[in-house]
Coordinates of C-alpha atoms in Angstrom, one line a residue:
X1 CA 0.0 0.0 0.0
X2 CA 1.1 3.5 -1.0
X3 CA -0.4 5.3 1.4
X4 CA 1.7 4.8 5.1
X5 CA -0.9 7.2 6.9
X6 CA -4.0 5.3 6.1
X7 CA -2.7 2.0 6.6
X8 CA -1.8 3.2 9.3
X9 CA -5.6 4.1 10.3
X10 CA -7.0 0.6 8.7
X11 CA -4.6 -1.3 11.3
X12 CA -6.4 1.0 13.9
X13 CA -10.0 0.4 12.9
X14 CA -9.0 -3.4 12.8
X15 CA -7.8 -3.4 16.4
X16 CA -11.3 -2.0 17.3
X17 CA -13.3 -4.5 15.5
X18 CA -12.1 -7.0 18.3
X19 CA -14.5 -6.9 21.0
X20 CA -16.7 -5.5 18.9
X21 CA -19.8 -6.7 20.6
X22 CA -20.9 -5.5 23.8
X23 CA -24.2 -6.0 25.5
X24 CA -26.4 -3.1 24.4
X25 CA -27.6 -1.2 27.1
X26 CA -31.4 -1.5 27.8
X27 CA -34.1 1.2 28.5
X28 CA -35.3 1.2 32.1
X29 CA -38.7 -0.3 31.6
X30 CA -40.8 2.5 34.0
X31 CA -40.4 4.5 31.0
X32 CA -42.7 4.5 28.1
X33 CA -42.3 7.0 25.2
X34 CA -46.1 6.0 24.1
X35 CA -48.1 8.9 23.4
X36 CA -51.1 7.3 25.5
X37 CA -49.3 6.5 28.4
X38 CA -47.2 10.1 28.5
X39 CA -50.8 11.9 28.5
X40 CA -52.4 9.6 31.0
X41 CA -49.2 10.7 33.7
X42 CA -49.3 14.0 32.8
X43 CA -53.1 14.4 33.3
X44 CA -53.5 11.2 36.1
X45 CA -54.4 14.4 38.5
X46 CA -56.3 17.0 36.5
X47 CA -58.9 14.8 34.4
X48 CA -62.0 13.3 36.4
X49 CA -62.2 9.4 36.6
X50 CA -64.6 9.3 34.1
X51 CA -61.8 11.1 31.0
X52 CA -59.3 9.2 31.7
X53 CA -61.5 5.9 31.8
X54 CA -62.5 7.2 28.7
X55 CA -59.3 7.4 27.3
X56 CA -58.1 3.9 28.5
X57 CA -60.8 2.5 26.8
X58 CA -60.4 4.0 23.5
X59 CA -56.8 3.4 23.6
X60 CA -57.4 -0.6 24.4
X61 CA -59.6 -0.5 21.7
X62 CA -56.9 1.0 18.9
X63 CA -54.4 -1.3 19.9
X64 CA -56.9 -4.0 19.5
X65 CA -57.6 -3.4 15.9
X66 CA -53.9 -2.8 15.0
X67 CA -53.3 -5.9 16.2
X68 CA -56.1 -7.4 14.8
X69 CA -54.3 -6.0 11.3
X70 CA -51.1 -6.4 12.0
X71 CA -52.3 -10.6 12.4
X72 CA -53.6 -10.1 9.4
X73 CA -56.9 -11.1 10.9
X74 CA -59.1 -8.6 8.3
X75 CA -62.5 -9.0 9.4
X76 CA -61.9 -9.0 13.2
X77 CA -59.8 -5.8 12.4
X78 CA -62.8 -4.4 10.4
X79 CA -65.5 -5.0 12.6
X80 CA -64.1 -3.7 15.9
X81 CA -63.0 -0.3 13.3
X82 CA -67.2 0.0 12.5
X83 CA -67.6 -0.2 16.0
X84 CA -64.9 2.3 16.6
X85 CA -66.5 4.6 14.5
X86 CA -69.9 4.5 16.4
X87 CA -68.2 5.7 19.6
X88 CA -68.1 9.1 21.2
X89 CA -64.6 10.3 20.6
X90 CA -64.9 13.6 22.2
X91 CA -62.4 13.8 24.4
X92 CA -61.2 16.5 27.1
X93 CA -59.7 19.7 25.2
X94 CA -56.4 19.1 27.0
X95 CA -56.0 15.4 25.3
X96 CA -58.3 15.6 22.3
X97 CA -55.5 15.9 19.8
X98 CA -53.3 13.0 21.5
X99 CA -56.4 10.9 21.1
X100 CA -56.7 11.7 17.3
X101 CA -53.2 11.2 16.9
X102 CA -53.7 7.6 18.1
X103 CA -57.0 7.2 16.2
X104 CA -55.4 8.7 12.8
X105 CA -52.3 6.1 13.2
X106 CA -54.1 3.1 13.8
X107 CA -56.8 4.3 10.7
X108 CA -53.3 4.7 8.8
X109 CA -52.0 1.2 9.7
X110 CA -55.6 0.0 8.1
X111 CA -55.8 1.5 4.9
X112 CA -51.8 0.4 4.7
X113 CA -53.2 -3.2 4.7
X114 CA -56.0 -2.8 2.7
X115 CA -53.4 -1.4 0.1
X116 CA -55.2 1.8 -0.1
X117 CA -51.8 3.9 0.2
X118 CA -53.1 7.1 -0.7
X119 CA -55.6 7.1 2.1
X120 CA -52.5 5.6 5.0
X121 CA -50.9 8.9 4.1
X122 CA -53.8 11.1 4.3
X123 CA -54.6 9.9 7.4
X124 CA -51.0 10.0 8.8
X125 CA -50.8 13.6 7.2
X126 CA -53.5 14.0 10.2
X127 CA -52.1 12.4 12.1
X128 CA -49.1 14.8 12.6
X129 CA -51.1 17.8 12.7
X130 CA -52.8 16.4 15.2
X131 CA -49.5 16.0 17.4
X132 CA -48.4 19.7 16.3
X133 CA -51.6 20.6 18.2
X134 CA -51.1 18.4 21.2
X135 CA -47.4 19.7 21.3
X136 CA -48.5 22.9 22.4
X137 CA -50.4 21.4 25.1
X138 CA -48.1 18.6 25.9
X139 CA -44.3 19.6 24.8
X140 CA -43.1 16.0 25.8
X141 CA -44.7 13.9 22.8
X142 CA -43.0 15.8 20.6
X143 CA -41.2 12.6 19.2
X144 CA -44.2 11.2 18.1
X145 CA -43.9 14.0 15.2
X146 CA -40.6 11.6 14.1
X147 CA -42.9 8.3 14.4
X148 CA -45.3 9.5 12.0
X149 CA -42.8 10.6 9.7
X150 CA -41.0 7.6 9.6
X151 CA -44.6 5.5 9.1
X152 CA -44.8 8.3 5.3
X153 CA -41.5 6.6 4.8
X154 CA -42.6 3.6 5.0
X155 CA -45.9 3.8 3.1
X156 CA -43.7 5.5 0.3
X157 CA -41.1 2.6 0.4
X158 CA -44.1 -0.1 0.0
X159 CA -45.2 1.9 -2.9
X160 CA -41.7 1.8 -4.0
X161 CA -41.3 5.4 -5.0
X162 CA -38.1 6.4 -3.9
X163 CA -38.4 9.9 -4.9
X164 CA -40.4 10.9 -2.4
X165 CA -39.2 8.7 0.4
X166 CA -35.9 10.1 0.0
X167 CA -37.4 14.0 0.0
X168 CA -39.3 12.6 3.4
X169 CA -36.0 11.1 4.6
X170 CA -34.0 14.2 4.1
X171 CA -36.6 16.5 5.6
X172 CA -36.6 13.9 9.0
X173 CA -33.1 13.9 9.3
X174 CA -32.5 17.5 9.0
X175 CA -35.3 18.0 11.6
X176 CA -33.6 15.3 13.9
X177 CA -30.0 16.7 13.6
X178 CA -31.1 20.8 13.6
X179 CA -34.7 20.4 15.8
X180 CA -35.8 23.1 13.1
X181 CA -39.4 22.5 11.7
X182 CA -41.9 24.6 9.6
X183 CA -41.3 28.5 10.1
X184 CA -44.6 28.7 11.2
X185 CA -44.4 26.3 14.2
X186 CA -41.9 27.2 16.6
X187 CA -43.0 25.8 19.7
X188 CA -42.4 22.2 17.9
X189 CA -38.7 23.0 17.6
X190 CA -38.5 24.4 20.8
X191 CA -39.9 21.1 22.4
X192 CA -37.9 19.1 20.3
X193 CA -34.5 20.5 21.8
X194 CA -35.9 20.3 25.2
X195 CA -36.2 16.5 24.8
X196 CA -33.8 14.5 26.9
X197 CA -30.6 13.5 24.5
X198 CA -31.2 9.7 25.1
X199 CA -34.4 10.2 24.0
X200 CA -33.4 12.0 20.8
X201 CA -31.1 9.5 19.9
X202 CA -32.6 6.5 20.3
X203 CA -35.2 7.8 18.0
X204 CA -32.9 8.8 15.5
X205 CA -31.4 5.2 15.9
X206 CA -34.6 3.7 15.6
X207 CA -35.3 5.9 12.7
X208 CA -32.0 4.8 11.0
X209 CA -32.6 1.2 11.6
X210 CA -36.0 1.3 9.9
X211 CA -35.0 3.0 6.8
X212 CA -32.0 0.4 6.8
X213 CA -34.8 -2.4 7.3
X214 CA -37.1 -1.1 4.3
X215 CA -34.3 -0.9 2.0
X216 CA -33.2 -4.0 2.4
X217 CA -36.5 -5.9 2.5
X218 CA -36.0 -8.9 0.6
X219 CA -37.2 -8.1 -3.3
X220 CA -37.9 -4.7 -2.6
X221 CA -35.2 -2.8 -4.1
X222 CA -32.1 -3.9 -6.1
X223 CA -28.2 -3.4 -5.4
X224 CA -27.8 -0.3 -7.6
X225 CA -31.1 1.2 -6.2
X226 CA -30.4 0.9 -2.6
X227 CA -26.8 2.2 -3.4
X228 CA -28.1 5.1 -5.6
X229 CA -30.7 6.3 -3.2
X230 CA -28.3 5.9 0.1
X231 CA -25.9 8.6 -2.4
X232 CA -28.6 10.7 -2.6
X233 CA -29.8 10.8 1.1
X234 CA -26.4 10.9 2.7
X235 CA -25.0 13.3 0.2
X236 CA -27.8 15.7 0.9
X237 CA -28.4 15.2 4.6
X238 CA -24.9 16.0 5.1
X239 CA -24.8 19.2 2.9
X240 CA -28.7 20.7 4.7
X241 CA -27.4 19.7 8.3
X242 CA -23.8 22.1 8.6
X243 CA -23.4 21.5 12.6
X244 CA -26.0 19.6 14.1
X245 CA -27.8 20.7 17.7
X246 CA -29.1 17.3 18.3
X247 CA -27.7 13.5 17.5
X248 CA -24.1 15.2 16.8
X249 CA -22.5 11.8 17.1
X250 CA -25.2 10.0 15.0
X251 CA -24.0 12.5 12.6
X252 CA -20.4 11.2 12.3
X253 CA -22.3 8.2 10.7
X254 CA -24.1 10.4 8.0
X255 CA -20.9 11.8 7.6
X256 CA -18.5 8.7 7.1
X257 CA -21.3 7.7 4.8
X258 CA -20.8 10.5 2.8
X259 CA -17.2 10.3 2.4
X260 CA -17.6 7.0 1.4
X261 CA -20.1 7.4 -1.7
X262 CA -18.4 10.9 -2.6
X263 CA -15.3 8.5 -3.2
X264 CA -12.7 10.1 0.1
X265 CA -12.0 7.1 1.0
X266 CA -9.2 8.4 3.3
X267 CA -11.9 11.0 5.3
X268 CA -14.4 7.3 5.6
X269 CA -11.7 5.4 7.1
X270 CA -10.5 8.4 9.2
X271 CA -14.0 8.6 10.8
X272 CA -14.6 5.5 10.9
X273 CA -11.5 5.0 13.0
X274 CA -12.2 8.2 15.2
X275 CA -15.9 7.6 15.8
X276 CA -15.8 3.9 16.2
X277 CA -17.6 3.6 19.7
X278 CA -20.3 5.4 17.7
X279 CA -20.1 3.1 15.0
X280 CA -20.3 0.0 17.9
X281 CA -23.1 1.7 19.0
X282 CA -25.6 2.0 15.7
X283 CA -27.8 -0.6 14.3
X284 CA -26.9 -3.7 13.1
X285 CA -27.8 -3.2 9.8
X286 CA -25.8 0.4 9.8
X287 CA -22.9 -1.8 11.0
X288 CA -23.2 -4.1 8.3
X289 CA -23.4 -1.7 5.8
X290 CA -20.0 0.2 6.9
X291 CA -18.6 -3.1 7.5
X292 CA -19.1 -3.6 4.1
X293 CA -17.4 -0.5 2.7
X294 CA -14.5 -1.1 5.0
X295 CA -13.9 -4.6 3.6
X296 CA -14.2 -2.8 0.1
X297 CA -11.6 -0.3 1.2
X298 CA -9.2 -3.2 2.4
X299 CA -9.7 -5.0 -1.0
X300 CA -8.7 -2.1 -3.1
X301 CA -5.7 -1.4 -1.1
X302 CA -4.4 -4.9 -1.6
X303 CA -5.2 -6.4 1.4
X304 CA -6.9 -9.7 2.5
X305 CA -8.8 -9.7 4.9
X306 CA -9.3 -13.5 5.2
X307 CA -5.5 -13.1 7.0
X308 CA -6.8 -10.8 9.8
X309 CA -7.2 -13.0 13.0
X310 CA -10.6 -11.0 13.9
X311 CA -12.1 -11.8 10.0
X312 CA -14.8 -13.6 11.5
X313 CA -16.5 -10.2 13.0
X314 CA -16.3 -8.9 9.4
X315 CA -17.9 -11.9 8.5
X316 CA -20.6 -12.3 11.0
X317 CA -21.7 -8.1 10.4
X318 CA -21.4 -8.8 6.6
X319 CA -24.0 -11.8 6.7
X320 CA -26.1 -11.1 9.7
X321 CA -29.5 -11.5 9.6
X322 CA -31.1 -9.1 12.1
X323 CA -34.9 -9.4 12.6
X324 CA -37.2 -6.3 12.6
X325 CA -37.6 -4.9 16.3
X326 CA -39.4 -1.4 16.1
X327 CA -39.6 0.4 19.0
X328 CA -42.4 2.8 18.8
X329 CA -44.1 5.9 20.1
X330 CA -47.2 5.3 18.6
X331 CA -48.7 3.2 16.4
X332 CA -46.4 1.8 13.4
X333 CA -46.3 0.6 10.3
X334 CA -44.4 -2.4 9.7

């Protein structure tokens, strides 16, 4: 190899790849980041017995019928939605929105099954608006603004238009790097910034491992489309984001990423090497993708990697089969 100073850095990221699993550290399970069960502590003490009954019920019932749907059981799911519809839904003016924002996500995950994708984004398009307006009321759901978002990914990804999905993508991203939203709606990015940075970033990780997840769905997209889109999303995530406020070290991904497709090999492999816990710490799926352009880095510079005494952790990230474990605010689409 030519290059002294970046074999140099390859022999360093090596090193780290032994060890490279560690037991992931777990959320304490007293905390929920459910939409339902964040407005049921906040307003345990304000709304009568009779609200918040009201609420529990209602909220039973969606997750019912999502899961229902999500069995793929359509005509249970269907009849418990007509009786859905015959109910009061009126709820106090301090949680109506929340409630809707429940109601619009689970009416989403419906039309998504009966393939009616049009109408699962009209109603998550509600959806949001209807946690913009709880947000005012309620600053600490704002996350569920990201799990709506990512279910429009989702839906677009099914319908296989990758346009859109990636101007979607970009637009989450930037809001979950910079907190910025639309000009008109401050008071979302001013919750947004006030939300506790484990919080933030296990969203943003669990936003990253879905989009991972839907790209490579088996038969959904090709090798060249999954590469071509990534390009595109890293490329311009990177160029809207400048410094982030939030998920700075998330960032580092987007930005090895970027180096990568923009052909510097040398700034990849530099923060790859620098930013490694990070690396340790992102999905599976992330891993196995950087994993991959690493190997592709150590082939082009000569090197076999089948030599390396740790070449079964490249193997193991290369071929890994991770199942799909979403970990949601609210209602998803999976």
């Amino acid at each position: 190899m030519k290059n002294a100073n970046l074999t140099a850095v390859i022999n360093s990221i090596l090193a780290q790849y032994k060890n490279l699993y560690t037991p992931e550290a777990t959320r304490s399970g007293s905390v929920s980041y459910h939409v339902y069960h964040r407005l049921e502590n906040n307003y345990t003490d304000t709304l009568d017995a009779k609200e918040l009954t009201k609420m529990y019920y209602h909220f039973c019932r969606y997750e019912e019928c999502l899961r229902y749907f999500k069995e793929k059981e359509l005509h249970t799911g269907e009849l418990l939605y007509q009786r859905i519809q015959q109910t009061d839904r009126n709820f106090d003016s301090r949680v109506k929105a929340g409630m809707d924002l429940l109601y619009r996500a689970m009416s989403a995950y419906r039309w998504h099954v009966r393939k009616n994708m049009d109408e699962a984004l009209t109603e998550l398009g509600y959806a949001i608006k209807s946690c913009e307006q709880q947000v005012l009321l309620s600053p600490f759901i704002v996350s569920s603004i990201q799990e709506q978002w990512l279910n429009r990914l989702r839906v677009y990804f099914r319908m296989k238009d990758l346009d859109n999905t990636l101007e979607e993508a970009v637009s989450l991203f930037h809001f979950s790097f910079t907190g910025v939203y639309q000009p008109d709606k401050p008071h979302i990015t001013e919750a947004f910034r006030a939300v506790p940075a484990e919080e933030q970033r296990s969203m943003i990780i669990h936003i990253l491992n879905n989009l991972m997840f839907e790209l490579q769905r088996p038969g959904a997209f090709d090798a060249l489309s999954q590469a071509g889109f990534l390009k595109q999303l890293f490329t311009r995530v990177h160029a809207a984001t400048g410094n982030p406020v939030c998920n700075a070290d998330i960032f580092q991904m987007i930005r090895l990423q970027q180096a990568y497709y923009n052909g510097d090999i040398s700034a990849f492999a530099h923060l790859l090497n620098e930013h490694f816990s990070t690396f340790k710490a992102s999905p599976r799926r992330f891993q196995q993708l950087t994993t991959r352009h690493f190997t592709t880095l150590l082939t082009a510079n000569g090197l076999d990697v089948t030599t390396y005494a740790n070449y079964p952790d490249f193997l193991e990230i290369v071929l890994q089969k991770q199942e799909h474990q979403p970990v949601t605010a609210t209602s998803s689409i999976a």
